[in-house]
Amino acid sequence: MKIVSAEFLTSAVNPGGYPPGNLPEVAFVGRSNVGKSSLINRLVNRKGLARTSKTPGRTQLINFFTINDKFLLVDLPGYGFAKVPEEVRAKWGKMIEGYLKNRETLKGVFLLLDCRHTPTSQDKQMYQWLLHYGVPTVVAATKIDKLSNNQWAKQQGVIKKTLPLSPEHRLIPFSSETGRGRDELLGVIKNWIHNTDS
Ligand SMILES: Nc1nc2c(ncn2[C@@H]2O[C@H](COP(=O)(O)OP(=O)(O)OP(=O)(O)O)[C@@H](O)[C@H]2O)c(=O)[nH]1
Ligand SMILES: [Mg+2]
């Protein structure tokens, strides 16, 4: 799939602020700092489109981007950031869950995990939640440029076992630094927005 245009559409906190649901949508979830916004920028090859930061907790709203005037990519706040006050975290949790549960045009979700880390209880919970609600899901391991092939060979076993990853689900290594995994993710998106299996 060729990306010919990518534009910021709007930000929202709750359903009242979502854009009209007239295009298919794909969303990205994962811990704060896992690389959601960077991944979106790399997918569309536009560095500053989604705001990124070294400090976790950068993305605090649901951000919608229009791609090729055909579909939307949705950047969600991250979960699990300890430095955010409890009530703010609860608000973000509600924001994320409310979006995932109620958005009718949502065609699929990428759950992002840092390739170097063992999935946390919140990662596991998010994965189970997506399975429970039957949301088409693909897991991607971010920052793959930080591991050697050998390290990744070991670490992917840990991730698969800890989550635990369902046999029908893929685990795609991705790097927003090198672009590894980009074509695979675009292929998944293409399938989702055309409503076929992935
Ligand atoms: N080496 C490397 N660094 C990455 C990669 N992806 C993201 N980063 C870095 O990780 C940090 C966090 O990236 P973001 O894209 O802002 O992460 P996020 O998941 O959107 O974070 P929140 O908005 O806080 O939830 C930044 O310093 C990025 O430069 C990657 O593939 N490789
Ligand atoms: Mg972000």
mmCIF file of C-alpha atoms and ligand atoms in Angstrom:
data_model
loop_
_atom_site.group_PDB
_atom_site.id
_atom_site.type_symbol
_atom_site.label_atom_id
_atom_site.label_comp_id
_atom_site.label_asym_id
_atom_site.label_seq_id
_atom_site.Cartn_x
_atom_site.Cartn_y
_atom_site.Cartn_z
ATOM 1 C CA MET A 1 0.000 0.000 0.000
ATOM 2 C CA LYS A 2 1.336 3.404 -0.928
ATOM 3 C CA ILE A 3 0.841 6.305 1.448
ATOM 4 C CA VAL A 4 0.083 9.431 -0.545
ATOM 5 C CA SER A 5 -1.293 11.652 2.181
ATOM 6 C CA ALA A 6 -1.352 11.786 5.977
ATOM 7 C CA GLU A 7 -3.019 14.567 7.930
ATOM 8 C CA PHE A 8 -3.931 15.256 11.522
ATOM 9 C CA LEU A 9 -7.726 15.212 11.770
ATOM 10 C CA THR A 10 -8.687 15.852 15.395
ATOM 11 C CA SER A 11 -8.125 14.989 19.060
ATOM 12 C CA ALA A 12 -10.799 13.705 21.403
ATOM 13 C CA VAL A 13 -11.324 12.648 24.994
ATOM 14 C CA ASN A 14 -14.751 11.033 24.679
ATOM 15 C CA PRO A 15 -17.132 9.804 21.966
ATOM 16 C CA GLY A 16 -18.651 13.268 21.572
ATOM 17 C CA GLY A 17 -15.310 14.442 20.228
ATOM 18 C CA TYR A 18 -14.667 11.572 17.810
ATOM 19 C CA PRO A 19 -14.782 12.471 14.123
ATOM 20 C CA PRO A 20 -17.715 11.136 12.068
ATOM 21 C CA GLY A 21 -17.341 7.390 11.633
ATOM 22 C CA ASN A 22 -17.397 7.303 7.863
ATOM 23 C CA LEU A 23 -13.967 5.791 7.221
ATOM 24 C CA PRO A 24 -12.443 2.533 8.496
ATOM 25 C CA GLU A 25 -10.068 2.948 11.414
ATOM 26 C CA VAL A 26 -7.004 1.208 12.859
ATOM 27 C CA ALA A 27 -5.703 1.980 16.364
ATOM 28 C CA PHE A 28 -2.453 1.521 18.301
ATOM 29 C CA VAL A 29 -2.341 0.621 21.983
ATOM 30 C CA GLY A 30 0.491 -0.093 24.393
ATOM 31 C CA ARG A 31 2.430 1.175 27.366
ATOM 32 C CA SER A 32 3.607 4.739 27.528
ATOM 33 C CA ASN A 33 6.894 5.161 25.683
ATOM 34 C CA VAL A 34 6.589 1.870 23.770
ATOM 35 C CA GLY A 35 6.730 3.804 20.490
ATOM 36 C CA LYS A 36 3.116 4.160 19.278
ATOM 37 C CA SER A 37 3.444 7.681 17.933
ATOM 38 C CA SER A 38 6.865 6.963 16.388
ATOM 39 C CA LEU A 39 5.428 3.895 14.679
ATOM 40 C CA ILE A 40 2.620 5.924 13.125
ATOM 41 C CA ASN A 41 5.119 8.494 11.857
ATOM 42 C CA ARG A 42 7.241 5.763 10.306
ATOM 43 C CA LEU A 43 4.252 4.044 8.720
ATOM 44 C CA VAL A 44 3.329 7.219 6.890
ATOM 45 C CA ASN A 45 6.940 8.461 6.640
ATOM 46 C CA ARG A 46 6.110 11.820 8.205
ATOM 47 C CA LYS A 47 8.367 12.458 11.178
ATOM 48 C CA GLY A 48 6.422 15.135 13.005
ATOM 49 C CA LEU A 49 2.869 13.958 12.337
ATOM 50 C CA ALA A 50 2.262 12.356 15.738
ATOM 51 C CA ARG A 51 4.078 13.969 18.656
ATOM 52 C CA THR A 52 6.718 11.773 20.249
ATOM 53 C CA SER A 53 8.869 12.183 23.338
ATOM 54 C CA LYS A 54 11.608 10.566 25.397
ATOM 55 C CA THR A 55 9.381 11.128 28.417
ATOM 56 C CA PRO A 56 6.481 8.683 28.815
ATOM 57 C CA GLY A 57 2.999 10.171 28.826
ATOM 58 C CA ARG A 58 3.375 12.342 25.732
ATOM 59 C CA THR A 59 0.110 11.406 24.039
ATOM 60 C CA GLN A 60 -2.721 12.406 26.360
ATOM 61 C CA LEU A 61 -5.682 12.446 23.990
ATOM 62 C CA ILE A 62 -7.053 10.202 21.279
ATOM 63 C CA ASN A 63 -5.514 11.540 18.078
ATOM 64 C CA PHE A 64 -7.039 10.766 14.694
ATOM 65 C CA PHE A 65 -5.085 10.974 11.429
ATOM 66 C CA THR A 66 -6.555 10.699 7.944
ATOM 67 C CA ILE A 67 -4.491 8.579 5.564
ATOM 68 C CA ASN A 68 -4.934 8.682 1.775
ATOM 69 C CA ASP A 69 -8.410 10.142 2.433
ATOM 70 C CA LYS A 70 -9.383 6.461 2.812
ATOM 71 C CA PHE A 71 -8.844 5.401 6.399
ATOM 72 C CA LEU A 72 -7.894 6.712 9.835
ATOM 73 C CA LEU A 73 -5.001 5.815 12.104
ATOM 74 C CA VAL A 74 -5.656 6.398 15.786
ATOM 75 C CA ASP A 75 -2.931 7.187 18.315
ATOM 76 C CA LEU A 76 -4.019 6.455 21.888
ATOM 77 C CA PRO A 77 -2.476 7.515 25.184
ATOM 78 C CA GLY A 78 -0.207 4.884 26.704
ATOM 79 C CA TYR A 79 -1.051 2.944 29.837
ATOM 80 C CA GLY A 80 1.089 1.981 32.773
ATOM 81 C CA PHE A 81 3.003 5.183 33.337
ATOM 82 C CA ALA A 82 3.665 5.254 37.080
ATOM 83 C CA LYS A 83 4.490 8.957 37.283
ATOM 84 C CA VAL A 84 1.045 10.007 36.139
ATOM 85 C CA PRO A 85 -1.298 10.589 39.112
ATOM 86 C CA GLU A 86 -3.735 7.760 39.773
ATOM 87 C CA GLU A 87 -6.845 9.775 38.835
ATOM 88 C CA VAL A 88 -5.307 10.795 35.505
ATOM 89 C CA ARG A 89 -4.381 7.194 34.795
ATOM 90 C CA ALA A 90 -7.933 6.099 35.572
ATOM 91 C CA LYS A 91 -9.199 8.758 33.155
ATOM 92 C CA TRP A 92 -6.851 7.558 30.421
ATOM 93 C CA GLY A 93 -7.893 3.958 31.035
ATOM 94 C CA LYS A 94 -11.531 4.916 30.594
ATOM 95 C CA MET A 95 -10.681 6.930 27.493
ATOM 96 C CA ILE A 96 -8.873 3.977 25.886
ATOM 97 C CA GLU A 97 -11.446 1.365 26.873
ATOM 98 C CA GLY A 98 -14.351 3.608 25.871
ATOM 99 C CA TYR A 99 -12.816 4.089 22.464
ATOM 100 C CA LEU A 100 -12.024 0.406 21.866
ATOM 101 C CA LYS A 101 -15.429 -0.731 23.008
ATOM 102 C CA ASN A 102 -17.645 1.741 21.217
ATOM 103 C CA ARG A 103 -16.006 2.702 17.970
ATOM 104 C CA GLU A 104 -17.974 0.953 15.260
ATOM 105 C CA THR A 105 -15.579 1.806 12.448
ATOM 106 C CA LEU A 106 -12.621 0.251 14.313
ATOM 107 C CA LYS A 107 -11.324 -2.544 12.079
ATOM 108 C CA GLY A 108 -8.280 -3.665 14.020
ATOM 109 C CA VAL A 109 -5.825 -2.873 16.775
ATOM 110 C CA PHE A 110 -2.071 -3.175 16.976
ATOM 111 C CA LEU A 111 -0.933 -4.007 20.483
ATOM 112 C CA LEU A 112 2.623 -2.740 20.823
ATOM 113 C CA LEU A 113 5.175 -4.311 23.165
ATOM 114 C CA ASP A 114 8.780 -3.243 23.676
ATOM 115 C CA CYS A 115 10.820 -6.108 22.208
ATOM 116 C CA ARG A 116 13.268 -5.973 25.142
ATOM 117 C CA HIS A 117 10.731 -6.315 27.927
ATOM 118 C CA THR A 118 8.634 -9.103 29.354
ATOM 119 C CA PRO A 119 4.964 -8.119 28.920
ATOM 120 C CA THR A 120 3.550 -6.481 32.072
ATOM 121 C CA SER A 121 0.300 -7.431 33.758
ATOM 122 C CA GLN A 122 -1.322 -4.471 31.998
ATOM 123 C CA ASP A 123 -0.071 -5.702 28.613
ATOM 124 C CA LYS A 124 -1.530 -9.108 29.397
ATOM 125 C CA GLN A 125 -4.787 -7.544 30.539
ATOM 126 C CA MET A 126 -5.050 -5.425 27.400
ATOM 127 C CA TYR A 127 -4.409 -8.441 25.204
ATOM 128 C CA GLN A 128 -7.040 -10.535 27.002
ATOM 129 C CA TRP A 129 -9.474 -7.661 26.804
ATOM 130 C CA LEU A 130 -9.005 -7.356 23.018
ATOM 131 C CA LEU A 131 -9.492 -11.115 22.635
ATOM 132 C CA HIS A 132 -12.572 -11.037 24.836
ATOM 133 C CA TYR A 133 -14.219 -8.306 22.794
ATOM 134 C CA GLY A 134 -13.225 -10.004 19.556
ATOM 135 C CA VAL A 135 -11.244 -7.041 18.245
ATOM 136 C CA PRO A 136 -8.973 -8.126 15.380
ATOM 137 C CA THR A 137 -5.514 -7.809 16.919
ATOM 138 C CA VAL A 138 -1.907 -8.010 15.767
ATOM 139 C CA VAL A 139 0.957 -7.737 18.243
ATOM 140 C CA ALA A 140 4.055 -5.811 17.202
ATOM 141 C CA ALA A 141 7.381 -5.750 19.047
ATOM 142 C CA THR A 142 8.805 -2.224 18.855
ATOM 143 C CA LYS A 143 12.394 -0.912 18.981
ATOM 144 C CA ILE A 144 13.685 -4.081 17.342
ATOM 145 C CA ASP A 145 16.815 -2.148 16.300
ATOM 146 C CA LYS A 146 17.876 -2.469 19.964
ATOM 147 C CA LEU A 147 18.250 -6.266 19.832
ATOM 148 C CA SER A 148 20.522 -8.571 17.866
ATOM 149 C CA ASN A 149 18.917 -11.402 15.918
ATOM 150 C CA ASN A 150 20.052 -13.819 18.613
ATOM 151 C CA GLN A 151 18.612 -11.763 21.412
ATOM 152 C CA TRP A 152 15.328 -11.426 19.534
ATOM 153 C CA ALA A 153 15.172 -15.167 18.899
ATOM 154 C CA LYS A 154 15.229 -15.688 22.684
ATOM 155 C CA GLN A 155 13.089 -12.730 23.625
ATOM 156 C CA GLN A 156 10.249 -13.548 21.279
ATOM 157 C CA GLY A 157 9.833 -16.846 23.098
ATOM 158 C CA VAL A 158 9.494 -14.953 26.387
ATOM 159 C CA ILE A 159 6.891 -12.590 24.932
ATOM 160 C CA LYS A 160 4.855 -15.384 23.354
ATOM 161 C CA LYS A 161 4.865 -17.416 26.546
ATOM 162 C CA THR A 162 4.132 -14.556 28.938
ATOM 163 C CA LEU A 163 1.257 -12.938 27.045
ATOM 164 C CA PRO A 164 0.462 -15.806 26.140
ATOM 165 C CA LEU A 165 0.144 -15.215 22.400
ATOM 166 C CA SER A 166 -2.660 -17.154 20.713
ATOM 167 C CA PRO A 167 -1.425 -19.451 17.923
ATOM 168 C CA GLU A 168 -3.504 -17.518 15.369
ATOM 169 C CA HIS A 169 -1.874 -14.226 16.292
ATOM 170 C CA ARG A 170 1.216 -12.767 14.729
ATOM 171 C CA LEU A 171 4.132 -11.069 16.452
ATOM 172 C CA ILE A 172 5.735 -8.609 14.071
ATOM 173 C CA PRO A 173 9.120 -7.078 14.869
ATOM 174 C CA PHE A 174 9.164 -3.367 14.108
ATOM 175 C CA SER A 175 11.582 -0.447 14.218
ATOM 176 C CA SER A 176 10.646 3.141 13.640
ATOM 177 C CA GLU A 177 14.394 3.844 13.330
ATOM 178 C CA THR A 178 15.078 1.450 10.450
ATOM 179 C CA GLY A 179 11.588 0.882 9.047
ATOM 180 C CA ARG A 180 11.760 -2.878 9.654
ATOM 181 C CA GLY A 181 8.246 -4.321 9.777
ATOM 182 C CA ARG A 182 6.675 -1.358 8.013
ATOM 183 C CA ASP A 183 5.547 -3.260 4.914
ATOM 184 C CA GLU A 184 4.112 -6.051 7.032
ATOM 185 C CA LEU A 185 2.078 -3.642 9.136
ATOM 186 C CA LEU A 186 0.815 -1.838 6.047
ATOM 187 C CA GLY A 187 -0.237 -5.220 4.655
ATOM 188 C CA VAL A 188 -2.216 -5.961 7.817
ATOM 189 C CA ILE A 189 -3.884 -2.546 7.673
ATOM 190 C CA LYS A 190 -4.807 -3.088 4.050
ATOM 191 C CA ASN A 191 -6.508 -6.374 4.934
ATOM 192 C CA TRP A 192 -8.365 -4.834 7.846
ATOM 193 C CA ILE A 193 -9.700 -1.868 5.961
ATOM 194 C CA HIS A 194 -10.842 -4.127 3.158
ATOM 195 C CA ASN A 195 -12.547 -6.315 5.735
ATOM 196 C CA THR A 196 -10.722 -9.525 4.942
ATOM 197 C CA ASP A 197 -8.869 -11.824 7.326
ATOM 198 C CA SER A 198 -5.399 -10.939 8.432
HETATM 199 N N1 LIG B 1 15.628 2.942 19.052
HETATM 200 C C1 LIG B 1 14.323 3.137 18.891
HETATM 201 N N2 LIG B 1 13.688 4.087 19.619
HETATM 202 C C2 LIG B 1 12.349 4.253 19.443
HETATM 203 C C3 LIG B 1 11.616 3.463 18.515
HETATM 204 N N3 LIG B 1 10.322 3.841 18.579
HETATM 205 C C4 LIG B 1 10.253 4.844 19.496
HETATM 206 N N4 LIG B 1 11.473 5.094 20.016
HETATM 207 C C5 LIG B 1 11.774 6.104 21.058
HETATM 208 O O1 LIG B 1 10.977 5.830 22.201
HETATM 209 C C6 LIG B 1 10.527 7.032 22.811
HETATM 210 C C7 LIG B 1 9.010 7.020 22.923
HETATM 211 O O2 LIG B 1 8.410 7.041 21.648
HETATM 212 P P1 LIG B 1 6.898 7.529 21.406
HETATM 213 O O3 LIG B 1 6.604 7.221 19.987
HETATM 214 O O4 LIG B 1 6.705 8.931 21.871
HETATM 215 O O5 LIG B 1 6.129 6.534 22.385
HETATM 216 P P2 LIG B 1 4.552 6.458 22.704
HETATM 217 O O6 LIG B 1 4.218 5.015 22.832
HETATM 218 O O7 LIG B 1 3.783 7.244 21.709
HETATM 219 O O8 LIG B 1 4.495 7.134 24.153
HETATM 220 P P3 LIG B 1 3.231 7.868 24.883
HETATM 221 O O9 LIG B 1 2.637 8.854 23.930
HETATM 222 O O10 LIG B 1 3.859 8.496 26.072
HETATM 223 O O11 LIG B 1 2.277 6.781 25.268
HETATM 224 C C8 LIG B 1 11.074 8.169 21.945
HETATM 225 O O12 LIG B 1 12.275 8.646 22.531
HETATM 226 C C9 LIG B 1 11.351 7.494 20.611
HETATM 227 O O13 LIG B 1 12.375 8.113 19.864
HETATM 228 C C10 LIG B 1 12.317 2.479 17.749
HETATM 229 O O14 LIG B 1 11.779 1.729 16.932
HETATM 230 N N5 LIG B 1 13.664 2.363 17.977
HETATM 231 MG MG MG B 2 2.490 8.787 21.930
#
